[in-house]
Amino acid sequence: MTAGYRIAVDAMGGDHGPRVTVLAAIDALSRHPDLEILLFGQQSSLEPFLARHPDNLIQRLHLVHADSVVAMDERPSFALRRRRDSSMYMALEAVAKGEAQACISAGNTGALMAMGRTCLQTLPGIDRPAITTAIPTLKGHSYMLDLGANVDCSSEHLLQFAIMGSVMLQAVEQISQPTVGLLNIGAEEIKGNEQVRLASRLLSEEPGLNYVGFIEGDGVFSGKVDLVVCDGFVGNIALKSSEGLARLMSRKVRRSFSQSLYRRLLAFLARPILKELQEQLDPSRRNGASLLGLQGIVVKSHGGANRKCFGHAIDQAISEVEMNIPALISDHLEQHLPRSGSVQN
Amino acid sequence: MTAGYRIAVDAMGGDHGPRVTVLAAIDALSRHPDLEILLFGQQSSLEPFLARHPDNLIQRLHLVHADSVVAMDERPSFALRRRRDSSMYMALEAVAKGEAQACISAGNTGALMAMGRTCLQTLPGIDRPAITTAIPTLKGHSYMLDLGANVDCSSEHLLQFAIMGSVMLQAVEQISQPTVGLLNIGAEEIKGNEQVRLASRLLSEEPGLNYVGFIEGDGVFSGKVDLVVCDGFVGNIALKSSEGLARLMSRKVRRSFSQSLYRRLLAFLARPILKELQEQLDPSRRNGASLLGLQGIVVKSHGGANRKCFGHAIDQAISEVEMNIPALISDHLEQHLPRSGSVQN
C-alpha cells in the first residue's frame, strides 16, 4: 500500500551506521514495491553495502552524498550551526523541500529535534515537538510522550503533548476517545510539583481531550490509560529505568535456569515459551519513536537498533505518511487551540 | 544484638493498619529479646490484635493511645497543623523526646517527612531529609535517593543527598568509597537540565565523595554505581515505573506458562526456580526506606506492606540504631560541609 512514497534515511546515524541502515533500507524496498528511498551519507561509507542486491531494489535507492556526520555526543546547538552538510540535516531538508515525505534517523536525538524544528518548523500552536513511542502493557500497548526531547517543560507544553498524542492515537490506533493520564508521584490532586498540578487543570479544561487524571509510575505499564503524558526528562528516565529492570530480570532468569543440568534441561523444554515472552517484551518490535508537532514526519530509531529494528522504524514512517499525521494534528489544533494561543519557550 | 532498644511504631499507617503493624511488632519482639516497642494508635483498633500472645512479648509492647490518624491523602501541611494527636506525630515525638530511638511508619509519606522535620529537625547543613532504599542490581544491590520526598530540588539539595547517601553506605554496606552517580537523560556532560548539570559540578568538587558522573535510567539496575542520586519526583517515578514493568513481565510469564497442559507441567517442574527468582526480585525483601538527614531515625515502610514486610522495616530501623546513622552523617558534615553552608528551601 505504499503508492509512490519517498522516504529520506539518515544512513550515518546510530551505533552501527550504514551496516544497519543501508541493509534495512534495502529490506524495506523489497517489502514495499512502490517505495523509493533517499539515502543520505558519506558515499565511501555507504557504497560497500550497496553491492550485490537485485537491480529492481537498487534502482529505487538514491544515494545522496553528505560531507559530515552529527556525532552522538554533539551539542544540538553546535550541530545546528556546524552540521548543515550532515546526513541528518540533509535528510530533514529533503522533507522540507518536498523531495521526501518522511525522514528516519538513529542519530543524536537532541540534534534531530533541533534540526527538525529548524528545517520543518513546528505546527501552528505547537512550541516544541515531542517524542512518543508505544510501550507494552498488560492490555496490549499504550503510548507515552515526551521521551527525552524536552527537559524543561511548562504546563502548556504538557497540554500540547496531550493533544498531539491524543490525535495521533485516534489515527494510529483508531481509538475515538483515547484516555490520557498525567504522570505524577501520586494519584491525589495535592501531589506533585507546580508544573503537573497546573497541567492537570489545563488538561481537564481542554475540550476534546479524554483526560482521566494523574497516574503514578506503576500505572505506565498497566494499560490504565492509552496515553501517558510527562516531561521529557521524567519520561526518558522512567522508560530507561524500566528497560534496565527488564534486562536485570532476564539475566536473573537465564542465570537461574543454568545452575544445574536439570535446570538446563527445563530451560531447553521451556525454550519456546521463553522465546515467545522475549518477543512480546522485545523493545525492538516497537522501535521507532515519532517526533510529533513538526510540519513533516520524522521518526527516531533507537541508536542501538539492528537491521530488523531499523526496518520497523522505516515501516512506521511509511504508515505515518499514509495516515498523514501532521495534517491530522494541525486540523485538530485549528479547531481547538486558537483560543489558548502560543507560549514562549 | 538489640541491647535495650526502644522503637516507636505508628500502628495506624499503611493500607492494612493494625492487622499488619501490631502482628509485625510482636514478631519483632520475639526475634529481638531485648527490644521494646511503643505502639501508637487508637486503643480500640489495636487491642483486638494484642490478645493471645505470650506474656514475655506483650510485656515489652507498650500501647500508647493516639486520638487521630493521618489519612493517606491528607496534605502534609494540613496534617502538620491538625494531626498533632495522631499516631504518626506521637511516634515521631517519642523519638524527639528520647523515649524511643527510631520511628517506623507505613503512612502518608509527605506527612511523615513534614512531621519528621518538625519533630526531629534536620541535621546542621541539611535543608531537607531524603528518602533512600536499596534496589536490586545485577551485582547485588545499590541505593537510590531521593525517592519522592522532595519534588523540587536544587543542585545543592542533590549534593546534600549524595553526601548523606554516601555516608550511610559506608556504614551499612561497609564500602569505604561508595561510587555515586547522578541520574540524567544522557551520560554526556552536555545532557540534562540546569539542575543536574550544576549538581554534577558540585558533586565533582566535593571532597570525600566518589562521584563518577551521570548515569542514565538503564544504569539504575545495572549496579554501575553504589548510589544513584536524583530529585524525588524523578526517583519516585523511575522506581514505580520499573516496578510496573516487573509486574507486567511476571504476569506475562504466568500467562504464558498456563496456556496448555504441557506448559502447566513445565511450570510445575520449574516452580522452585520461579520461586527463587520471585524472592530475589521481591521488593518486600527490601521494604524499609530511610529518611536521611533528620536528627533521629525514621523508617518508612511501603504502604501495602504485609506482616513480613513490615517486619523488615522494623529490623532496618533497629540496624540503623545500632549503627547510629544520623551521628555518622552529622560527623561527616561537620568535617566537610561548613564551607558550603546552608541553602534556603
XYZ file of C-alpha atoms in Angstrom:
690
model
C 0.000 0.000 0.000
C 2.993 2.312 -0.366
C 1.932 4.050 -3.540
C 4.747 6.248 -4.665
C 6.224 7.144 -1.290
C 9.700 8.610 -0.917
C 11.469 8.346 2.384
C 14.706 10.052 3.452
C 17.046 7.906 5.535
C 19.965 9.322 7.530
C 22.292 6.416 6.827
C 25.077 7.570 9.157
C 23.151 7.709 12.445
C 23.062 5.098 15.190
C 25.655 2.910 16.843
C 26.127 0.705 13.770
C 25.790 3.274 10.950
C 25.462 2.156 7.311
C 25.906 -1.534 8.118
C 22.445 -1.414 9.638
C 20.728 1.482 7.891
C 21.617 0.611 4.279
C 20.662 -3.036 4.580
C 17.447 -2.162 6.406
C 16.627 0.307 3.638
C 17.110 -2.397 1.011
C 14.893 -4.762 3.014
C 12.231 -2.058 3.134
C 12.396 -1.591 -0.626
C 11.744 -5.284 -1.112
C 8.789 -5.176 1.310
C 7.260 -2.095 -0.344
C 7.369 -2.324 -4.145
C 6.358 1.310 -4.702
C 8.725 2.807 -2.173
C 11.723 4.954 -3.044
C 14.447 5.758 -0.551
C 16.846 8.675 -0.476
C 19.907 7.547 1.383
C 21.987 10.351 2.935
C 25.569 9.731 3.961
C 29.229 9.635 3.060
C 29.401 7.959 -0.322
C 32.510 5.970 0.533
C 30.895 4.614 3.704
C 27.672 3.607 2.009
C 28.874 2.103 -1.247
C 30.352 -1.109 0.205
C 26.866 -2.074 1.369
C 25.187 -1.429 -1.958
C 26.840 -4.210 -3.918
C 25.139 -7.459 -4.842
C 21.496 -6.507 -4.426
C 18.838 -7.060 -7.101
C 18.589 -4.216 -9.619
C 14.887 -3.650 -9.024
C 15.720 -2.657 -5.460
C 18.860 -0.638 -6.116
C 17.013 1.353 -8.781
C 14.719 2.731 -6.124
C 17.572 3.623 -3.781
C 19.108 7.043 -4.383
C 22.379 7.781 -2.680
C 22.881 11.436 -1.742
C 26.369 12.284 -0.550
C 26.691 14.245 2.694
C 30.044 15.631 3.773
C 29.645 15.373 7.511
C 28.013 13.377 10.295
C 26.403 14.545 13.506
C 28.249 12.825 16.351
C 26.201 11.172 19.103
C 27.622 13.439 21.798
C 27.481 16.704 19.877
C 25.573 19.550 21.449
C 22.364 20.208 19.470
C 23.145 23.932 19.171
C 26.597 23.132 17.792
C 25.215 20.571 15.347
C 22.633 23.070 14.163
C 25.300 25.693 13.440
C 28.032 23.487 12.023
C 26.433 20.406 10.520
C 24.247 21.740 7.743
C 26.148 19.432 5.399
C 25.434 16.363 7.536
C 23.388 13.330 6.525
C 20.878 14.183 9.255
C 20.312 17.771 8.224
C 20.141 16.950 4.537
C 17.614 14.155 5.121
C 15.386 16.565 7.056
C 15.843 19.202 4.377
C 14.627 16.733 1.763
C 11.343 16.514 3.683
C 11.148 20.299 3.989
C 11.659 20.671 0.240
C 9.022 18.058 -0.539
C 11.551 15.661 -2.025
C 10.640 13.063 0.590
C 7.586 12.561 2.769
C 9.346 11.408 5.927
C 12.787 11.212 7.490
C 14.240 8.425 9.639
C 17.348 8.726 11.772
C 19.000 6.673 14.515
C 21.330 9.566 15.354
C 21.686 12.148 18.127
C 18.171 12.807 19.432
C 18.769 16.371 20.582
C 20.296 17.330 17.247
C 17.450 15.670 15.369
C 14.938 17.691 17.393
C 16.794 20.959 16.904
C 17.363 20.408 13.198
C 13.796 19.155 12.759
C 12.475 22.377 14.244
C 14.693 24.472 12.003
C 14.072 22.579 8.773
C 10.418 21.701 9.167
C 9.055 24.217 11.695
C 6.553 23.312 14.364
C 2.835 23.280 13.601
C 0.960 26.493 14.415
C 0.008 26.355 18.111
C 2.859 23.969 18.990
C 6.006 25.320 20.627
C 8.079 22.182 20.775
C 7.977 18.800 19.134
C 7.709 15.818 21.452
C 8.881 12.239 21.074
C 6.396 9.434 21.524
C 6.523 5.682 21.257
C 4.390 2.642 22.007
C 5.054 0.825 25.284
C 3.877 -2.678 26.214
C 1.111 -3.017 28.801
C -0.975 -5.763 30.349
C -3.726 -4.983 27.866
C -1.592 -4.580 24.746
C 0.179 -1.291 24.422
C -0.115 2.383 25.289
C 1.820 5.442 24.168
C 3.956 7.796 26.195
C 5.292 11.292 25.493
C 7.563 13.191 25.815
C 10.514 10.819 25.908
C 13.587 12.925 26.162
C 13.257 15.763 23.748
C 12.290 18.498 26.175
C 13.984 18.700 29.543
C 12.184 21.715 30.973
C 8.510 21.742 30.054
C 5.830 24.169 31.125
C 2.268 23.095 31.842
C 1.229 24.500 28.459
C 3.764 22.253 26.781
C 2.333 19.231 28.565
C -1.103 20.239 27.282
C 0.218 20.434 23.736
C 1.804 16.996 24.132
C -1.520 15.593 25.329
C -3.348 16.992 22.317
C -0.789 15.781 19.799
C -0.586 12.314 21.311
C -4.329 12.034 21.507
C -4.827 12.926 17.853
C -2.090 10.514 16.802
C -3.718 7.686 18.764
C -7.077 8.351 17.171
C -5.430 7.813 13.784
C -2.907 5.078 14.502
C -4.907 3.001 16.964
C -8.376 4.018 15.844
C -9.485 4.811 19.374
C -12.108 7.537 19.181
C -11.546 8.941 22.675
C -8.096 7.870 23.893
C -7.742 8.141 27.656
C -4.948 10.469 28.773
C -3.092 10.345 32.114
C -0.536 12.756 33.506
C 2.492 11.129 35.143
C 2.899 12.151 38.772
C 4.202 10.882 42.107
C 0.701 10.307 43.442
C -2.815 9.943 42.154
C -4.216 12.527 44.561
C -4.763 16.074 43.388
C -2.437 17.522 46.012
C 0.596 15.531 44.847
C 3.441 16.636 42.633
C 5.067 19.889 41.674
C 3.548 23.115 40.373
C 4.102 22.118 36.762
C 1.991 18.948 36.855
C -0.715 20.384 39.091
C -1.248 23.295 36.720
C -1.044 20.998 33.705
C -3.719 18.811 35.249
C -6.063 21.775 35.362
C -5.316 22.681 31.737
C -5.859 19.122 30.541
C -9.148 18.780 32.376
C -10.436 22.001 30.820
C -9.390 21.111 27.265
C -12.333 20.181 25.030
C -11.901 17.014 23.013
C -9.407 15.516 25.463
C -10.382 12.438 27.465
C -8.253 13.300 30.496
C -8.582 10.886 33.420
C -6.173 12.485 35.913
C -2.800 11.659 37.413
C -1.245 8.251 37.085
C 1.734 7.024 39.070
C 4.814 5.349 37.689
C 3.407 1.880 38.269
C 0.435 2.789 36.063
C 2.609 3.314 32.990
C 2.726 -0.379 32.075
C -0.680 -1.318 33.448
C -2.551 -0.048 30.402
C -4.768 2.069 32.642
C -4.596 4.881 30.075
C -3.963 4.953 26.337
C -1.597 7.905 26.572
C 0.840 8.834 29.335
C 1.929 12.486 29.295
C 5.084 13.710 31.058
C 8.050 15.978 30.501
C 10.962 14.597 28.533
C 13.358 14.316 31.445
C 10.984 12.202 33.521
C 9.743 10.187 30.533
C 13.209 9.302 29.355
C 14.349 8.196 32.807
C 11.158 6.239 33.547
C 11.414 4.319 30.295
C 15.126 3.634 30.506
C 14.951 2.592 34.169
C 12.226 0.131 33.294
C 14.274 -1.259 30.420
C 17.124 -1.660 32.887
C 14.989 -3.625 35.315
C 13.653 -5.795 32.485
C 17.228 -6.593 31.488
C 18.071 -7.433 35.100
C 15.117 -9.811 35.303
C 16.028 -11.554 32.041
C 19.580 -12.097 33.176
C 18.465 -13.459 36.522
C 16.126 -15.853 34.717
C 18.933 -17.025 32.454
C 21.324 -17.419 35.380
C 18.747 -19.327 37.412
C 17.968 -21.708 34.563
C 21.620 -22.577 34.006
C 22.634 -23.565 37.513
C 22.349 -27.331 37.096
C 21.909 -29.962 34.404
C 18.284 -30.470 35.430
C 17.608 -26.749 35.217
C 19.264 -26.524 31.827
C 17.014 -29.347 30.650
C 13.974 -27.464 31.902
C 15.173 -24.322 30.146
C 15.522 -26.339 26.939
C 11.966 -27.641 27.265
C 10.647 -24.187 28.092
C 12.548 -22.547 25.252
C 9.513 -21.856 23.044
C 7.785 -20.144 25.977
C 10.821 -18.079 26.901
C 11.297 -17.075 23.277
C 7.656 -16.082 22.961
C 7.969 -13.975 26.106
C 11.103 -12.323 24.858
C 9.355 -11.404 21.627
C 6.350 -9.987 23.464
C 8.563 -7.778 25.562
C 11.199 -7.052 22.938
C 11.532 -3.290 22.661
C 12.833 -3.637 19.096
C 9.384 -4.722 17.954
C 8.282 -1.255 18.895
C 11.364 0.518 17.574
C 10.534 3.844 16.043
C 9.616 6.910 18.058
C 7.699 9.702 16.372
C 8.615 13.356 16.610
C 5.189 14.927 16.886
C 4.425 18.596 16.330
C 6.546 19.258 13.246
C 5.279 20.176 9.790
C 6.625 16.913 8.494
C 7.182 13.316 9.571
C 10.328 12.403 11.463
C 10.895 9.005 13.057
C 13.714 8.410 15.513
C 15.124 4.898 15.669
C 16.866 3.551 18.761
C 20.601 4.220 18.422
C 21.402 0.563 19.017
C 18.831 -0.727 16.525
C 19.825 -3.691 14.378
C 18.777 -4.229 10.765
C 15.351 -5.625 11.664
C 14.638 -2.900 14.228
C 15.645 -0.110 11.890
C 13.260 -1.686 9.385
C 10.444 -1.265 11.914
C 11.264 2.425 12.158
C 11.084 2.745 8.362
C 7.716 0.960 8.300
C 6.447 3.263 10.995
C 7.418 6.315 8.963
C 5.571 4.860 5.972
C 2.409 4.303 7.966
C 2.586 7.851 9.326
C 2.836 9.083 5.747
C -0.211 7.017 4.831
C -2.192 8.498 7.715
C -0.768 11.967 7.267
C -0.378 12.506 10.999
C 0.917 16.125 10.897
C -2.178 17.222 8.937
C -4.468 15.488 11.441
C -2.794 17.239 14.355
C -2.891 20.536 12.528
C -6.614 20.166 11.767
C -7.341 19.422 15.395
C -5.312 22.395 16.565
C -7.118 24.724 14.196
C -10.410 23.622 15.707
C -9.389 23.686 19.323
C -6.239 25.591 20.070
C -6.612 29.145 18.762
C -8.197 30.306 21.988
C -5.214 29.209 24.099
C -2.639 30.678 21.723
C 1.067 30.056 21.677
C 3.578 30.024 24.502
C 7.125 31.271 24.754
C 9.799 28.634 25.012
C 22.206 -7.797 69.396
C 19.401 -5.361 70.239
C 20.576 -4.385 73.685
C 17.890 -2.291 75.282
C 16.464 -0.666 72.155
C 13.095 1.046 72.127
C 11.333 1.577 68.840
C 8.206 3.682 68.180
C 5.743 2.140 65.719
C 2.936 4.124 64.083
C 0.428 1.283 64.209
C -2.278 3.053 62.179
C -0.335 3.732 58.964
C -0.414 1.738 55.740
C -3.133 0.078 53.721
C -3.737 -2.663 56.291
C -3.250 -0.755 59.567
C -3.003 -2.588 62.912
C -3.677 -6.006 61.389
C -0.207 -5.810 59.866
C 1.675 -3.436 62.148
C 0.728 -4.965 65.521
C 1.447 -8.527 64.473
C 4.721 -7.496 62.831
C 5.689 -5.706 66.039
C 5.022 -8.849 68.052
C 7.095 -10.899 65.608
C 9.931 -8.388 66.010
C 9.777 -8.689 69.789
C 10.185 -12.434 69.518
C 13.159 -12.020 67.126
C 14.867 -9.437 69.354
C 14.738 -10.429 73.044
C 15.974 -7.044 74.302
C 13.715 -4.911 72.150
C 10.858 -2.820 73.466
C 8.197 -1.356 71.210
C 5.978 1.664 71.781
C 2.851 1.126 69.724
C 0.973 4.314 68.801
C -2.651 4.139 67.701
C -6.302 4.095 68.613
C -6.588 1.788 71.578
C -9.818 0.199 70.395
C -8.284 -0.586 66.989
C -5.143 -2.103 68.400
C -6.439 -4.164 71.294
C -8.107 -6.922 69.253
C -4.695 -7.844 67.878
C -2.978 -7.989 71.252
C -4.799 -10.994 72.627
C -3.312 -14.465 72.855
C 0.365 -13.690 72.587
C 2.991 -14.942 75.079
C 3.423 -12.698 78.125
C 7.152 -12.238 77.595
C 6.367 -10.500 74.308
C 3.356 -8.458 75.397
C 5.320 -7.169 78.410
C 7.711 -5.438 76.048
C 4.920 -3.899 73.974
C 3.611 -0.582 75.264
C 0.398 0.687 73.792
C 0.139 4.486 73.607
C -3.292 5.780 72.643
C -3.474 8.375 69.857
C -6.735 10.163 69.129
C -6.344 10.634 65.401
C -4.842 9.132 62.275
C -3.137 10.835 59.321
C -5.087 9.849 56.219
C -3.148 8.650 53.172
C -4.401 11.511 51.003
C -4.045 14.311 53.539
C -1.971 17.287 52.559
C 1.272 17.321 54.600
C 0.714 20.960 55.646
C -2.789 20.111 56.871
C -1.574 17.019 58.730
C 1.159 19.062 60.363
C -1.331 21.657 61.634
C -4.204 19.380 62.620
C -2.807 15.962 63.446
C -0.547 16.561 66.400
C -2.601 13.959 68.256
C -2.083 11.340 65.540
C -0.243 8.039 65.908
C 2.336 9.263 63.372
C 3.130 12.536 65.098
C 3.230 10.969 68.543
C 5.569 8.198 67.382
C 7.958 10.803 65.965
C 7.666 12.870 69.112
C 8.705 9.844 71.156
C 11.976 9.814 69.206
C 12.399 13.563 69.668
C 11.921 13.206 73.435
C 14.390 10.316 73.627
C 11.689 7.828 74.628
C 12.441 5.777 71.531
C 15.478 5.523 69.272
C 13.667 5.153 65.968
C 10.225 5.510 64.435
C 8.608 3.300 61.776
C 5.514 4.232 59.797
C 3.749 2.895 56.697
C 1.607 6.020 56.483
C 1.419 9.136 54.283
C 4.978 9.819 53.115
C 4.609 13.568 52.702
C 3.144 13.925 56.173
C 5.875 11.736 57.654
C 8.517 13.978 56.065
C 6.860 17.183 57.211
C 6.255 15.922 60.740
C 9.734 14.383 60.873
C 11.256 17.761 60.068
C 9.171 19.496 62.701
C 9.667 16.961 65.475
C 13.249 15.935 64.873
C 14.783 18.827 62.902
C 17.233 18.323 60.084
C 20.939 17.896 60.786
C 23.024 21.083 60.627
C 23.968 21.645 56.968
C 20.988 19.668 55.642
C 17.922 21.526 54.343
C 15.674 18.610 53.584
C 15.545 14.979 54.517
C 15.634 12.497 51.640
C 14.234 9.006 51.296
C 16.536 6.190 50.277
C 16.164 2.487 49.789
C 18.110 -0.472 48.420
C 17.356 -1.552 44.854
C 18.313 -4.870 43.235
C 21.057 -4.850 40.602
C 22.983 -7.356 38.523
C 25.764 -7.267 41.094
C 23.640 -7.366 44.243
C 22.077 -4.101 45.237
C 22.604 -0.364 45.115
C 20.865 2.529 46.834
C 18.892 5.387 45.348
C 17.770 8.743 46.747
C 15.623 10.825 46.824
C 12.536 8.700 46.263
C 9.597 11.007 46.472
C 10.090 13.265 49.411
C 11.257 16.366 47.576
C 9.592 17.336 44.323
C 11.585 20.466 43.523
C 15.242 20.071 44.394
C 18.080 22.483 43.808
C 21.568 21.344 42.868
C 22.685 21.991 46.456
C 19.994 19.617 47.669
C 21.241 16.916 45.302
C 24.728 17.426 46.724
C 23.408 17.005 50.262
C 21.605 13.814 49.201
C 24.836 12.469 47.713
C 26.748 13.121 50.921
C 24.107 11.593 53.175
C 23.696 8.521 50.990
C 27.400 8.051 50.721
C 27.944 8.167 54.478
C 25.055 5.763 55.026
C 26.510 3.296 52.535
C 29.898 3.414 54.208
C 28.212 2.307 57.428
C 25.518 -0.065 56.187
C 27.392 -1.734 53.339
C 30.918 -1.188 54.620
C 32.095 0.228 51.311
C 34.882 2.682 52.035
C 34.416 4.800 48.888
C 30.903 4.206 47.521
C 30.589 5.262 43.873
C 27.955 7.939 43.287
C 26.111 8.598 40.004
C 23.723 11.407 39.140
C 20.605 10.334 37.241
C 20.277 12.094 33.889
C 18.924 11.616 30.384
C 22.375 11.060 28.929
C 25.860 10.232 30.092
C 27.447 13.161 28.237
C 28.211 16.348 30.105
C 26.005 18.463 27.858
C 22.853 16.489 28.624
C 20.061 17.288 31.023
C 18.631 20.380 32.637
C 20.346 23.179 34.542
C 19.712 21.498 37.881
C 21.618 18.283 37.126
C 24.423 19.978 35.207
C 25.117 22.301 38.107
C 24.753 19.462 40.611
C 27.290 17.466 38.620
C 29.820 20.241 39.091
C 29.107 20.443 42.832
C 29.418 16.686 43.273
C 32.683 16.506 41.378
C 34.172 19.265 43.540
C 33.075 17.761 46.850
C 35.937 16.208 48.820
C 35.280 12.727 50.178
C 32.716 11.923 47.506
C 33.496 9.250 44.913
C 31.438 10.840 42.137
C 31.641 9.043 38.794
C 29.342 11.259 36.689
C 25.933 10.971 35.074
C 24.168 7.678 34.729
C 21.132 7.062 32.560
C 17.931 5.332 33.595
C 19.126 1.970 32.337
C 22.143 2.232 34.657
C 19.977 2.262 37.788
C 19.621 -1.510 37.924
C 22.974 -2.379 36.386
C 24.908 -1.861 39.598
C 27.269 0.523 37.820
C 27.258 2.754 40.888
C 26.627 2.120 44.574
C 24.440 5.203 44.965
C 22.076 6.828 42.456
C 21.221 10.452 43.235
C 18.166 12.216 41.779
C 15.341 14.501 42.799
C 12.320 12.944 44.472
C 9.941 13.394 41.569
C 12.184 11.599 39.102
C 13.283 8.951 41.617
C 9.751 8.075 42.622
C 8.572 7.754 39.028
C 11.639 5.790 37.888
C 11.248 3.275 40.695
C 7.493 2.874 40.375
C 7.630 2.578 36.577
C 10.187 -0.172 36.927
C 8.038 -1.974 39.477
C 5.178 -1.683 36.998
C 7.203 -3.264 34.219
C 8.385 -6.028 36.555
C 4.762 -6.779 37.383
C 3.888 -6.825 33.694
C 6.678 -9.304 32.994
C 5.655 -11.590 35.868
C 2.073 -11.677 34.653
C 3.140 -12.421 31.105
C 5.299 -15.266 32.381
C 2.409 -16.680 34.378
C 0.022 -16.318 31.455
C 2.485 -17.964 29.082
C 3.094 -20.893 31.404
C -0.616 -21.636 31.797
C -1.666 -21.832 28.176
C -1.619 -25.626 27.851
C -1.380 -28.735 29.970
C 2.208 -29.264 28.836
C 3.123 -25.706 29.781
C 1.461 -26.041 33.152
C 3.519 -29.183 33.742
C 6.687 -27.277 32.868
C 5.670 -24.503 35.218
C 5.186 -27.086 37.946
C 8.645 -28.535 37.358
C 10.194 -25.073 37.217
C 8.396 -23.914 40.342
C 11.453 -23.872 42.621
C 13.302 -21.749 40.069
C 10.408 -19.338 39.591
C 10.000 -19.040 43.339
C 13.695 -18.375 43.827
C 13.521 -15.655 41.151
C 10.495 -14.096 42.743
C 12.293 -13.951 46.064
C 15.374 -12.403 44.525
C 13.310 -9.674 42.907
C 10.718 -9.327 45.657
C 10.620 -5.670 46.687
C 9.263 -6.647 50.113
C 12.627 -8.172 50.991
C 13.980 -4.678 50.733
C 10.995 -2.989 52.409
C 12.028 -0.108 54.556
C 13.158 3.226 53.193
C 15.249 5.503 55.378
C 14.553 9.191 55.898
C 18.076 10.552 55.910
C 19.056 13.974 57.186
C 16.979 14.138 60.355
C 18.302 14.263 63.912
C 16.740 10.876 64.542
C 15.967 7.623 62.758
C 12.758 7.318 60.757
C 11.984 4.343 58.529
C 9.138 4.450 56.021
C 7.514 1.136 55.182
C 5.702 0.555 51.901
C 2.005 1.367 52.398
C 0.984 -2.043 51.061
C 3.466 -3.966 53.238
C 2.277 -7.235 54.754
C 3.284 -8.557 58.166
C 6.601 -9.952 56.973
C 7.484 -6.816 55.004
C 6.659 -4.500 57.868
C 8.925 -6.691 59.984
C 11.780 -5.954 57.573
C 11.193 -2.243 58.079
C 11.379 -2.706 61.870
C 14.616 -4.668 61.525
C 16.057 -1.954 59.337
C 15.271 0.663 61.949
C 16.994 -1.477 64.560
C 20.134 -1.813 62.469
C 20.184 1.952 61.870
C 20.005 2.438 65.613
C 22.915 0.021 66.070
C 24.992 1.937 63.526
C 23.801 5.332 64.681
C 23.459 6.645 61.130
C 22.403 10.230 61.985
C 25.540 10.717 64.090
C 27.723 9.380 61.276
C 26.176 11.802 58.776
C 26.471 14.643 61.240
C 30.169 13.878 61.869
C 30.868 13.842 58.162
C 29.035 17.122 57.635
C 30.990 18.787 60.398
C 34.223 17.814 58.699
C 33.213 18.683 55.160
C 30.183 20.891 54.817
C 30.769 24.093 56.793
C 32.455 25.755 53.818
C 29.421 25.249 51.567
C 26.953 26.445 54.199
C 23.220 26.031 54.191
C 20.703 26.714 51.471
C 17.269 28.206 51.592
C 14.402 25.872 50.820
